[in-house]
Structure formats: structure tokens, C-alpha cells
Coordinates of C-alpha atoms in Angstrom, one line a residue:
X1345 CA 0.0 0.0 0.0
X1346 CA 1.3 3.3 -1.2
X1347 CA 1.2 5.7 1.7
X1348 CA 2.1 9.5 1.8
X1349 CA 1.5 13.1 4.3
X1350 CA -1.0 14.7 3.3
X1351 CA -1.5 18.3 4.4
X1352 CA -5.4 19.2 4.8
X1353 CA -7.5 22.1 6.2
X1354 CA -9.3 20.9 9.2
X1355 CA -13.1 22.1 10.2
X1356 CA -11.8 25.1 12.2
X1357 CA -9.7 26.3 8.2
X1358 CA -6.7 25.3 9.8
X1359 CA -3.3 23.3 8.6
X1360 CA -3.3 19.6 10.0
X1361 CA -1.8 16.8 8.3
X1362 CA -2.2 12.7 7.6
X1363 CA -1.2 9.7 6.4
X1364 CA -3.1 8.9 3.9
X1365 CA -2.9 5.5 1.4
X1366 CA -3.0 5.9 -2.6
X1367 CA -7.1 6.7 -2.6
X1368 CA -6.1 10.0 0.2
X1369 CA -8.0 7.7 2.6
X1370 CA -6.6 7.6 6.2
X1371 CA -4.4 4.7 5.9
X1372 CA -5.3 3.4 9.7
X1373 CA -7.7 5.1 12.0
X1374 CA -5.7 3.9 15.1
X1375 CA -2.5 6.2 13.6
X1376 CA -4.5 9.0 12.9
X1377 CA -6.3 9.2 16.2
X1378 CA -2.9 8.8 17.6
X1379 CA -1.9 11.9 15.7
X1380 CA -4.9 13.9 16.5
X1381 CA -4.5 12.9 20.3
X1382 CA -1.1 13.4 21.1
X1383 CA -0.1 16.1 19.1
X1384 CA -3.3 18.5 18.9
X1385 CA -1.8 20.7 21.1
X1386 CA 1.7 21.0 18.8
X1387 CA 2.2 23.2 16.2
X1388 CA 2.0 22.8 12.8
X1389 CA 5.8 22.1 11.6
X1390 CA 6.0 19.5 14.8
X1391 CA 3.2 17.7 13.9
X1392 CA 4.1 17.6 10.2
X1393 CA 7.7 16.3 11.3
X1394 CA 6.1 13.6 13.8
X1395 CA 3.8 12.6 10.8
X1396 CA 7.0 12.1 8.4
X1397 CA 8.1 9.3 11.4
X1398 CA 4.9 8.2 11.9
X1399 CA 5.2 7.1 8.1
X1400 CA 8.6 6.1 8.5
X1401 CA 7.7 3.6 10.7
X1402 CA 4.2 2.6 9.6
X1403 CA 6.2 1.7 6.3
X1404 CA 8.5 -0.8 7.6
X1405 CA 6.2 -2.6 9.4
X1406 CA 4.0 -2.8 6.7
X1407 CA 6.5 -4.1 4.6
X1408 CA 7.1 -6.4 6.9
X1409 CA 4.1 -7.8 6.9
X1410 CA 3.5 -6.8 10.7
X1411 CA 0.4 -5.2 12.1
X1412 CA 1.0 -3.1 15.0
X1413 CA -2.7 -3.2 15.5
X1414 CA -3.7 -6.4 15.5
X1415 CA -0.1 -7.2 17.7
X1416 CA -1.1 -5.1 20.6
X1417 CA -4.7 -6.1 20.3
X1418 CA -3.5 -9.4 21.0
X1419 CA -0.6 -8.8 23.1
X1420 CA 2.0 -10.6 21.3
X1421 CA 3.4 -6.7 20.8
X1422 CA 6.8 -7.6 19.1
X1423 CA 9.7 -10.5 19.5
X1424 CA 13.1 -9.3 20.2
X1425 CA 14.5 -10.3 17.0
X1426 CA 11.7 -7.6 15.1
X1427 CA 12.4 -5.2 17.5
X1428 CA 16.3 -5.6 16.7
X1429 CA 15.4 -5.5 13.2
X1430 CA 13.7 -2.3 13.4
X1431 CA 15.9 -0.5 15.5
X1432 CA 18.4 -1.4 13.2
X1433 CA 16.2 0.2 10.7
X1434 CA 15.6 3.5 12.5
X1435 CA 19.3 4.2 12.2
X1436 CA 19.6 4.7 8.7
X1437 CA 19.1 7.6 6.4
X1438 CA 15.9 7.2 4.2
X1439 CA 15.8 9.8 1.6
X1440 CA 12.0 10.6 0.6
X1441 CA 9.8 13.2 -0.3
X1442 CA 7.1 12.7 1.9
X1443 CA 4.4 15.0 -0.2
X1444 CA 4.8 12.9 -3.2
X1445 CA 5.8 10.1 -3.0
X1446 CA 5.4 7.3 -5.3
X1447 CA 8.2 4.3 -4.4
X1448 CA 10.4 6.6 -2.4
X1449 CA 11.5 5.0 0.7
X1450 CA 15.0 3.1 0.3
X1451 CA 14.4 -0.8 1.0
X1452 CA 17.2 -2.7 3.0
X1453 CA 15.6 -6.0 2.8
X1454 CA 17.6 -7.1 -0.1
X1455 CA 21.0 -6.3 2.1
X1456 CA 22.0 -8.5 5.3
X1457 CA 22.5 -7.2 8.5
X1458 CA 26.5 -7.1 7.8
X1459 CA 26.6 -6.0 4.4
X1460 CA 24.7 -2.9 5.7
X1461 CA 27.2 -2.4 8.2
X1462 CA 29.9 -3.0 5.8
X1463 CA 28.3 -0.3 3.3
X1464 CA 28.5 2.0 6.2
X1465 CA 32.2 1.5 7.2
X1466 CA 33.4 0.8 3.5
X1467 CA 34.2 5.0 3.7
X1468 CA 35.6 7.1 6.9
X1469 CA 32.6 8.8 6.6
X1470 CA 28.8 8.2 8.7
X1471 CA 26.5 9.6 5.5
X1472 CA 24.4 6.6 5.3
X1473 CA 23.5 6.7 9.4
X1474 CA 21.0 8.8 11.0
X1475 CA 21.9 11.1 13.6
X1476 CA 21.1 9.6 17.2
X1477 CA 18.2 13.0 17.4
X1478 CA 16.6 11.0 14.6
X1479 CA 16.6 7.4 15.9
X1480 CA 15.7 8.1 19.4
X1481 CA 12.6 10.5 17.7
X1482 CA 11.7 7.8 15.7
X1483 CA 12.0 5.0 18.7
X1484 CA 9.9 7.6 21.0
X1485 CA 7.1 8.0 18.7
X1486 CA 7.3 4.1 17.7
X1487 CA 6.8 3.7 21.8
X1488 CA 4.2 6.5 21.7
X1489 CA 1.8 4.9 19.5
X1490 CA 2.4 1.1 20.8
X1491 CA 1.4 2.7 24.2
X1492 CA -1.6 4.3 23.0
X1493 CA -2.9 1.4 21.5
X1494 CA -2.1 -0.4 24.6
X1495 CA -4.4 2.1 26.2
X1496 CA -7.4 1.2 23.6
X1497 CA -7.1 -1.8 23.7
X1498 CA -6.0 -3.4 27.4
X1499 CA -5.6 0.2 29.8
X1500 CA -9.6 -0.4 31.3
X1501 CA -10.2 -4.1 30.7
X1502 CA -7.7 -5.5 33.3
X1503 CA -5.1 -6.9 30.8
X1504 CA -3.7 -10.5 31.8
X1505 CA -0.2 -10.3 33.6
X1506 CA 1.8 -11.9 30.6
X1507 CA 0.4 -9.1 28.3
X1508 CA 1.2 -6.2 31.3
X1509 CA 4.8 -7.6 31.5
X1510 CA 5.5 -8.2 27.9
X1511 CA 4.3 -4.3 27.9
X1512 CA 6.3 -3.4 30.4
X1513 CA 9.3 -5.3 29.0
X1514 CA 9.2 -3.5 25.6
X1515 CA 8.8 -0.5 27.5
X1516 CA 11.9 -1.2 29.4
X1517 CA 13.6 -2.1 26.3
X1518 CA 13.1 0.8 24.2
X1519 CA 13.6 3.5 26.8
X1520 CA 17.3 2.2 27.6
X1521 CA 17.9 1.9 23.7
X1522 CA 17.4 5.6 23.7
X1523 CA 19.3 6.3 26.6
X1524 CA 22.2 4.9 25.1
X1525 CA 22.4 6.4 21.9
X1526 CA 24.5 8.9 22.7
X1527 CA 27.3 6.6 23.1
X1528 CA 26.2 4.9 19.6
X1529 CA 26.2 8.5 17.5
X1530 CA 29.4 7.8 15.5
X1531 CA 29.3 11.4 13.5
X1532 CA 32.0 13.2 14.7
X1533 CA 32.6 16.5 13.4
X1534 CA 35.9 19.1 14.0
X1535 CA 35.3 21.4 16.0
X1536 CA 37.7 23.9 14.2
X1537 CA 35.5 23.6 11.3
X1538 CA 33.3 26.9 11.6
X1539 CA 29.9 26.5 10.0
X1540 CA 30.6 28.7 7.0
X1541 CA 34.5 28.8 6.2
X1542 CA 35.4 32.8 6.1
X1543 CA 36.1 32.6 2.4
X1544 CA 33.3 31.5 1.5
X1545 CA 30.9 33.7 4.4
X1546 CA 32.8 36.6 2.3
X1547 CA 31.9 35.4 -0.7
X1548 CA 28.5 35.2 0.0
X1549 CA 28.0 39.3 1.2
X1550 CA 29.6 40.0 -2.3
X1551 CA 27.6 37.5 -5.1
X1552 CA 24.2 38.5 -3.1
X1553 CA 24.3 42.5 -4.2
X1554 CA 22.2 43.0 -6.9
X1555 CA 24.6 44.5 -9.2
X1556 CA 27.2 41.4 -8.4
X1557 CA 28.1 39.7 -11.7
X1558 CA 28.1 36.5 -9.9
X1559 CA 24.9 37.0 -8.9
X1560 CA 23.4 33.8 -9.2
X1561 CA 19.2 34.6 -9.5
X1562 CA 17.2 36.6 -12.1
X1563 CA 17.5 39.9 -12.3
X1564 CA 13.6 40.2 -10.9
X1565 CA 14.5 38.3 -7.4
X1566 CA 17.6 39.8 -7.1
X1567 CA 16.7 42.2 -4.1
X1568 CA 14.4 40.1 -2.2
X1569 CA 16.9 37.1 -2.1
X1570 CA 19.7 39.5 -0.9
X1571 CA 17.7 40.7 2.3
X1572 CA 16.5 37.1 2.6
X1573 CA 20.1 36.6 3.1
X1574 CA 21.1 39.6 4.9
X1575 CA 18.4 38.9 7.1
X1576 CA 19.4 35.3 8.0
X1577 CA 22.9 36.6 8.7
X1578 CA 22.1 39.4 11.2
X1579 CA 19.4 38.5 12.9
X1580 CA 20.2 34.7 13.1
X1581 CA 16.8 34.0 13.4
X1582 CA 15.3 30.0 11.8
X1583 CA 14.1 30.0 8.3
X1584 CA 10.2 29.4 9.5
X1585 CA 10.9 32.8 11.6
X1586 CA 11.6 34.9 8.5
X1587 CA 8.8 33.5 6.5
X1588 CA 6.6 34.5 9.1
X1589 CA 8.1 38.6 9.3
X1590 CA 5.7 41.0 8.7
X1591 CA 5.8 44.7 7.7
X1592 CA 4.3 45.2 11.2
X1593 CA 7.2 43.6 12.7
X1594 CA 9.3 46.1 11.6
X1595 CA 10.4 48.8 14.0
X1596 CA 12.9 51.8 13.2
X1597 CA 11.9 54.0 16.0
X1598 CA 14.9 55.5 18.2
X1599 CA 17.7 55.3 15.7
X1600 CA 17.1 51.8 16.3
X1601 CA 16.7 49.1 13.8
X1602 CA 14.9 45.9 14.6
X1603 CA 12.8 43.0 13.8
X1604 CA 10.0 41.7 16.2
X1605 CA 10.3 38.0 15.9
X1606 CA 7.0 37.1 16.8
X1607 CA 4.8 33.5 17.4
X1608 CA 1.8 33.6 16.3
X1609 CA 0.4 29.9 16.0
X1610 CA -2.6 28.9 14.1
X1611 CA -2.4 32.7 12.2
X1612 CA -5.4 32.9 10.3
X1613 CA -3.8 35.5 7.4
X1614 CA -1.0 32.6 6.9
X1615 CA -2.7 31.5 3.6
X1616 CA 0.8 28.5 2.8
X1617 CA 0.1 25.6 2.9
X1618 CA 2.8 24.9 5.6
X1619 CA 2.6 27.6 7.4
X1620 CA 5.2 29.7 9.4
X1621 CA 6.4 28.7 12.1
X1622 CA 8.6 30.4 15.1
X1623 CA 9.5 28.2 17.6
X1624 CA 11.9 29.7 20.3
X1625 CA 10.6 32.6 22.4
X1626 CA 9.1 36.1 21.0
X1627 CA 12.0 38.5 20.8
X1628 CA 13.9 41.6 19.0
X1629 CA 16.4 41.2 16.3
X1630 CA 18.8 44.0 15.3
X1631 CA 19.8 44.6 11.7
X1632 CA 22.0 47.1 10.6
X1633 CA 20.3 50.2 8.6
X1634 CA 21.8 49.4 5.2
X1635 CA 19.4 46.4 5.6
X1636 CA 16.6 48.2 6.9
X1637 CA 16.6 51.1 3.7
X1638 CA 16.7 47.7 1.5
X1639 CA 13.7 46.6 3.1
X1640 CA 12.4 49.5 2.8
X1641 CA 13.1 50.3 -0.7
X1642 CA 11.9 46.4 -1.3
X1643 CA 8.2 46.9 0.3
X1644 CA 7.9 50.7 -1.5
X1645 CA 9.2 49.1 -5.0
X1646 CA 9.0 45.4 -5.7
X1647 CA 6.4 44.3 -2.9
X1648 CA 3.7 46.5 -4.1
X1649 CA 3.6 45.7 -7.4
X1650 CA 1.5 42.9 -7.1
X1651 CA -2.0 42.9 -6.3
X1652 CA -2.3 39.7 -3.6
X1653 CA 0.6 41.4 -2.0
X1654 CA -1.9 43.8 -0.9
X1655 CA -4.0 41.4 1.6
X1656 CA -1.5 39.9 3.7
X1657 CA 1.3 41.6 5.9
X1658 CA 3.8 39.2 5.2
X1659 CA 7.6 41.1 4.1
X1660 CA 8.5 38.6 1.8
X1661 CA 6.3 37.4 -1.2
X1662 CA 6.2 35.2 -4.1
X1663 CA 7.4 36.7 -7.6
X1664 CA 6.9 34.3 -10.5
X1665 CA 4.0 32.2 -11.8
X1666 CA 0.4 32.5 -10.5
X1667 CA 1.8 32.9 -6.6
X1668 CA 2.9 36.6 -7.4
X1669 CA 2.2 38.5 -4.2
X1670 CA 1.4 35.6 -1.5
X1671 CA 3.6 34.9 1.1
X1672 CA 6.8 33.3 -0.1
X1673 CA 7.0 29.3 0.8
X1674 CA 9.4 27.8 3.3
X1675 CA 10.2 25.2 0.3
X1676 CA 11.2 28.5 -1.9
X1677 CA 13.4 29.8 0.9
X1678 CA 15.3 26.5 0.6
X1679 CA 15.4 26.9 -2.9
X1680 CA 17.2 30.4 -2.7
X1681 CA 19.6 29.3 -0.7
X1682 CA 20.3 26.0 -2.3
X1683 CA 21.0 28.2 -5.4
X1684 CA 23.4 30.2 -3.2
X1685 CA 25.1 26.9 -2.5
X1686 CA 25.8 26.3 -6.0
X1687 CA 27.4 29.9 -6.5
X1688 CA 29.6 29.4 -4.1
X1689 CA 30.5 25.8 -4.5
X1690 CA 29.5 25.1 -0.4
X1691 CA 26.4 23.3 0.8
X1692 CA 24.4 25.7 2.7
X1693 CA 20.7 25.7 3.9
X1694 CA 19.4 28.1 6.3
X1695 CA 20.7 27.6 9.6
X1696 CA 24.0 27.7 8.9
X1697 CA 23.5 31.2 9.1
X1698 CA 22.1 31.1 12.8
X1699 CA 25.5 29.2 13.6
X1700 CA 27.7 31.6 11.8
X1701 CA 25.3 34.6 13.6
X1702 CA 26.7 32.8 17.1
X1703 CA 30.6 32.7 15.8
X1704 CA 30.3 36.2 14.5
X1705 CA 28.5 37.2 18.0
X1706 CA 30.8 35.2 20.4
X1707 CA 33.8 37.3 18.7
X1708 CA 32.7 40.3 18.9
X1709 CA 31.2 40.0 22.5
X1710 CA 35.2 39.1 23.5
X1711 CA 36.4 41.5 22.0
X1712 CA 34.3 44.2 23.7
X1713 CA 35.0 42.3 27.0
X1714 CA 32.0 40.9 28.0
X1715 CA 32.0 38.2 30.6
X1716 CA 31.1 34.6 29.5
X1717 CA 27.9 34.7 31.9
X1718 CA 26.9 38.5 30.2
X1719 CA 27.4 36.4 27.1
X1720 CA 25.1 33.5 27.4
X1721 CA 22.5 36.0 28.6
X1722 CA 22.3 38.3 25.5
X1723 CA 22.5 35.2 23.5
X1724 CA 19.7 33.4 24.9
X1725 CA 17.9 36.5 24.5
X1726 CA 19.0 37.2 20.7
X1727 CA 18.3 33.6 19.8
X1728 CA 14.9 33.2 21.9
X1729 CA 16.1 30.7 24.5
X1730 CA 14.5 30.0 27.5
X1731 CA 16.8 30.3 31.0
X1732 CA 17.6 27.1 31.2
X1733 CA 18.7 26.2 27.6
X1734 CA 22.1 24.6 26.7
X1735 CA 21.7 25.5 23.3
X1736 CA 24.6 27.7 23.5
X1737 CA 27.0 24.5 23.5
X1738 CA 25.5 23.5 20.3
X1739 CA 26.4 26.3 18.5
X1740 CA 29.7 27.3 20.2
X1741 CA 31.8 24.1 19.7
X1742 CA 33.7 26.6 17.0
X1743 CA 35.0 29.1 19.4
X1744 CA 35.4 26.8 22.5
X1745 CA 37.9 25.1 20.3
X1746 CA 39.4 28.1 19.2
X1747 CA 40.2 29.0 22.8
X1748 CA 41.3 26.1 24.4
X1749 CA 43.5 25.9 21.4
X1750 CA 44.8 29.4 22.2
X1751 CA 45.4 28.6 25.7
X1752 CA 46.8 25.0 25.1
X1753 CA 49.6 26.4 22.9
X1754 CA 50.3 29.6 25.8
X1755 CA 50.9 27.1 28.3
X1756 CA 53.0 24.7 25.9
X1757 CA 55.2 28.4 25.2
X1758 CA 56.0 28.7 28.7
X1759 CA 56.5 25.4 29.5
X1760 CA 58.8 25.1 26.5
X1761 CA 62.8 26.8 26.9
X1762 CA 63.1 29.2 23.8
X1763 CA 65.0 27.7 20.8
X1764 CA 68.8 27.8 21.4
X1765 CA 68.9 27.2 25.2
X1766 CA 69.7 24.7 27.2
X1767 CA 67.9 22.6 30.0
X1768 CA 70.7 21.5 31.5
X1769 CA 70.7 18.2 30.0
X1770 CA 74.0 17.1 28.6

């Protein structure tokens, strides 16, 4: 059965998503009231993410030939060699587009459990294997629904002990699996590698002016795409942020340049069909005022000129085909940078810039002599954290390694006797 995620409008006119089979059906009512259940309270872009696991692992099972429904119904659940075999599964890539998809999920059954393993360690690199995030999301939600159909089916009618322990066991099993995947996560990356190289960050601010003879877009787009840009790299806010800016959001008072990065979930104007989506705390972004006459000039010049532009608030907007004027997709963002990437020969999507934003930040808040705990405070403001995030580790690997560098080769100086004296050793 061909399965996909579908994106519908619910009864309220509002974005919600399914898995659906080849007739756009609900492909299994017990999944889909899972989804509506556990999730309702989500927003949008989590639920469509969870969805896109959800049909990661209703495939495989159904390819195995395994109903999870009928299993827990009759409490056989799983045996340890299918749960092996899945969990296996879960950490592998599988490359698919989840919107339309046709026969797009990678099948592993004709490879043996070795020569998958072999496949992985024939190179020095991890590309095939799925970051531990993504196989302890897809174990938790696996868990997730096997417990709530342990709640249909056994929670109120006083479930025989073998079925409560097998339950319990799986539960057991599962939960320490994801526990110790962070000992299983294999990628390693250098933490001298910054997350764009200088040259090619400097590169970048010079192809994106409109006048730029390397300027990789049409001659139409050319503007927008620069601020799009511009935007990422000073306010180092996520791509569903900036597709969600409006002209309202914009604030110049005081000499003071800024964005309002605002959440507004379930926004009834947001007309996409994946809507916008900002999911760290309300803040203020400053931008510089060469960015703010471009947006400006942008909304006064090229916005304007089209006639749907006129009945949303949205900055940025659609400029080709019959989408002229409505708020530009999160897919076309990707696509403009992705373009980008080609120019300057250097895979980029957007939050690369939100990690450069943190290098470029932690520099310059040294330099002014700032304190490491003044630090992490503007930054968790500037980047929407809560008080208690650790975020900052994430995104700071660069220039924790550049100073314990510095400070590993002061001591070995002073440790060292200069070049041309002696120790006293003859």
C-alpha cells in the first residue's frame, strides 16, 4: 500500500496533516487518532515532522508484513529479533519526499545485516547513518503509539499479567535503547570547522548585491533574495521565523533598527500551505540600517507591485507564476539558498546562518570584553532561548575550540625553553 502526508484544512480552516494511502484515505484510524490525540496541542511544523516518522515507521512494518494493530490487540506486541530488526532500521538515512511520494523509501531488505554495516564502514565517513536525534525520535514515537494502543485496547479491561509484562518489558527495552544512543552516535565533526568557512561567508555578502556579476538569481528576485540573506545573517533567526516577518514587525523608532520575531500559532492571514512557524521565544532582532533602507526600498518598489501582496502583511512574497504577491513558501526559501550553495560551490541551507550569527556574535562580545555569563544572557535572548537552555553548547563548539586551542599552545610556550637554550641536559 502506497502511503504519503498529506496536508489538509481541518473544520476550524486550519493546517493539520495525515497519512493517507493511494485513494487519500486515512491509511489506519488507530495512527491517525494517535496523531490527532497526542499532538493537537503542537504546532503545525511539529506535527508535520512527527507525521513524516509516523510514516517512516508505519512503512516498515507494513513491509514487513506486521500489524501493529492487531499485535497489541492481542498482546503478542513484538519478539526481540523484530524489534532488533527495526531499530536497526531507524538508524539509517531514508531519503524521501514525503508530499509525493510514489516508491520513495529506500528498501534494505535485499542487504544483510553485515553487508549494511559494511556499506556504512566501507568509507571514513557516517553519511548513510541517522543522527542519534533522529533514531531516538523515531523509537519515542514508535513507543508512543504502541502505548496508546495499549491504552485502547487493554488500559480499562484488566489486561492478563503476561500481556502487562510483555508491555512493560518492551517499554523497558526501548527507553534504555534511547538512553544509550548517545554513546552509539558515531558522527563526529571538528570542532575547528566553523559552520561557513570565512572565504566562502565573504563570498557570500559580495555575489548577493544585486549589481554582483556572480549573482546567481534573475535579475527580478535579485533584491528580495539579498535581504532574505542579509536577514538570515544578522538577525540569526530560523528560516520558518523569517517567512513569518511581517511589515508590522518592523520597528525603526529610536535610531534603532529591529525586527520583532514574533509566534503567532494557528495565524489565520498565513494562507501557505505549511505555514510559518517560530519556535523559540518572542524577541527583537537587530539589523543594521543598510538592511533596513533595502527593506524599505523592497516593500515601497518590488512588494507593491503585485496585487495579492496587498492582503497579507507578510515582508516577503512570491514573484513568478500565479503565486505573485502571496507569502513566499518555506520550500522557496530553501530553494534560494540551495541556489546560493551552487554559487559558491558550499552546501548551505538556512541555519548555517544562525551558527555563523553565534561565531560572528561570540567574537565580537570578547572582544568588547563581555563576561562569559553577560554572554550566554544576550544570547539566549538574541536567539529566543529559555533560561535554562544549553543550546549555547551547540552552537559554540567553533569558538570553544578556538580558545582552548589558544590557551593550550600559551601554556605549551612557557612550559617550553626558547629555541637555542639549554635545559641542562647534557
Amino acid at each position: 500500500m502506497d502511503c504519503s502526508v498529506q496536508i489538509h484544512n481541518n473544520l476550524k480552516n486550519l493546517s493539520d496533516v495525515c497519512i493517507v494511502d493511494e485513494s487519500y484515505l486515512p491509511a489506519c484510524f488507530f495512527l491517525s487518532n494517535y496523531m490527532e490525540t497526542a499532538f493537537a496541542d503542537r504546532a503545525f511544523s511539529t506535527r508535520y515532522t512527527y507525521a513524516k516518522t509516523l510514516l517512516f515507521i508505519y512503512r516498515y512494518f507494513t513491509d514487513q508484513s506486521i500489524d501493529l494493530v492487531e499485535r497489541v490487540e492481542s498482546g503478542k506486541f513484538l519478539t526481540a529479533e523484530e524489534y532488533d530488526d527495526f531499530k536497526r532500521h531507524c538508524k539509517y538515512k531514508v531519503e524521501a519526499d514525503f508530499e509525493n511520494d510514489k516508491s520513495n523509501v529506500v528498501s534494505f531488505e535485499r542487504f544483510s545485516d553485515k553487508q549494511l554495516d559494511n556499506l556504512i564502514h566501507a568509507s571514513q565517513s557516517t553519511e548513510s547513518r541517522a543522527s542519534a536525534f533522529t533514531i531516538k525520535e523515531r523509537l519515542r514515537l514508535f513507543f508512543g503509539y504502541i502505548e496508546d494502543l495499549y491504552n485502547v485496547f487493554h488500559f480499562a479491561n484488566n489486561a492478563d499479567k503476561s500481556v502487562r509484562d510483555d508491555f512493560a518489558d518492551l517499554e523497558l527495552k526501548v527507553k534504555t535503547d534511547i538512553r544509550a544512543l548517545k554513546d552509539e552516535n558515531t558522527d563526529v565533526s571538528d570542532p575547528f570547522d566553523q559552520a561557513i568557512p570565512d572565504e566562502v561567508f565573504f563570498k557570500i555578502l559580495e555575489i548577493i548585491k544585486p549589481a554582483s556579476p556572480k549573482n546567481p538569481w534573475t535579475q527580478q528576485v535579485r533584491l528580495r533574495n539579498q535581504l532574505i540573506v542579509d536577514t538570515f545573517i544578522e538577525a540569526g533567526i530560523r528560516e520558518g521565523a523569517l517567512a513569518g516577518l511581517k511589515i508590522s514587525d518592523i520597528k525603526h523608532d529610536h535610531d534603532k533598527p529591529r525586527l520583532l520575531i514574533t509566534r503567532t500559532p494557528n495565524d489565520p492571514t498565513d494562507t501557505r500551505k505549511i505555514p510559518a512557524a517560530q519556535k523559540t521565544k518572542a524577541h527583537s532582532s537587530a539589523i543594521s540600517h543598510g538592511t533596513m533602507k533595502l527593506l524599505k526600498l523592497y516593500i515601497e518598489t518590488e512588494r507593491s507591485k503585485y496585487p495579492k501582496a496587498k492582503t497579507h502583511d507578510f515582508i516577503f512574497v512570491s514573484e513568478k507564476g500565479n503565486t505573485r504577491g502571496e507569502p513566499l513558501k518555506l520550500g522557496s526559501i530553501n530553494k534560494i539558498i540551495d541556489v546560493l550553495s551552487h554559487a559558491v560551490d558550499f552546501k548551505l541551507h538556512p541555519h548555517l546562518f544562525r551558527h555563523k550569527w553565534n561565531e560572528i556574535f561570540e567574537k565580537r562580545a570578547r572582544k568588547a570584553g563581555l563576561t562569559p555569563e553577560q554572554i550566554e544572557d544576550i544570547r539566549k535572548y538574541a536567539m529566543g532561548w529559555v533560561e535554562d537552555s544549553k543550546m549555547s553548547g551547540t552552537y559554540n563548539s567553533f569558538m570553544h575550540a578556538m580558545l582552548v586551542h589558544e590557551l593550550s599552545t600559551q601554556r605549551q610556550n612557557e612550559s617550553l625553553p626558547a629555541q637555542g637554550e639549554s635545559n641542562g641536559d647534557n
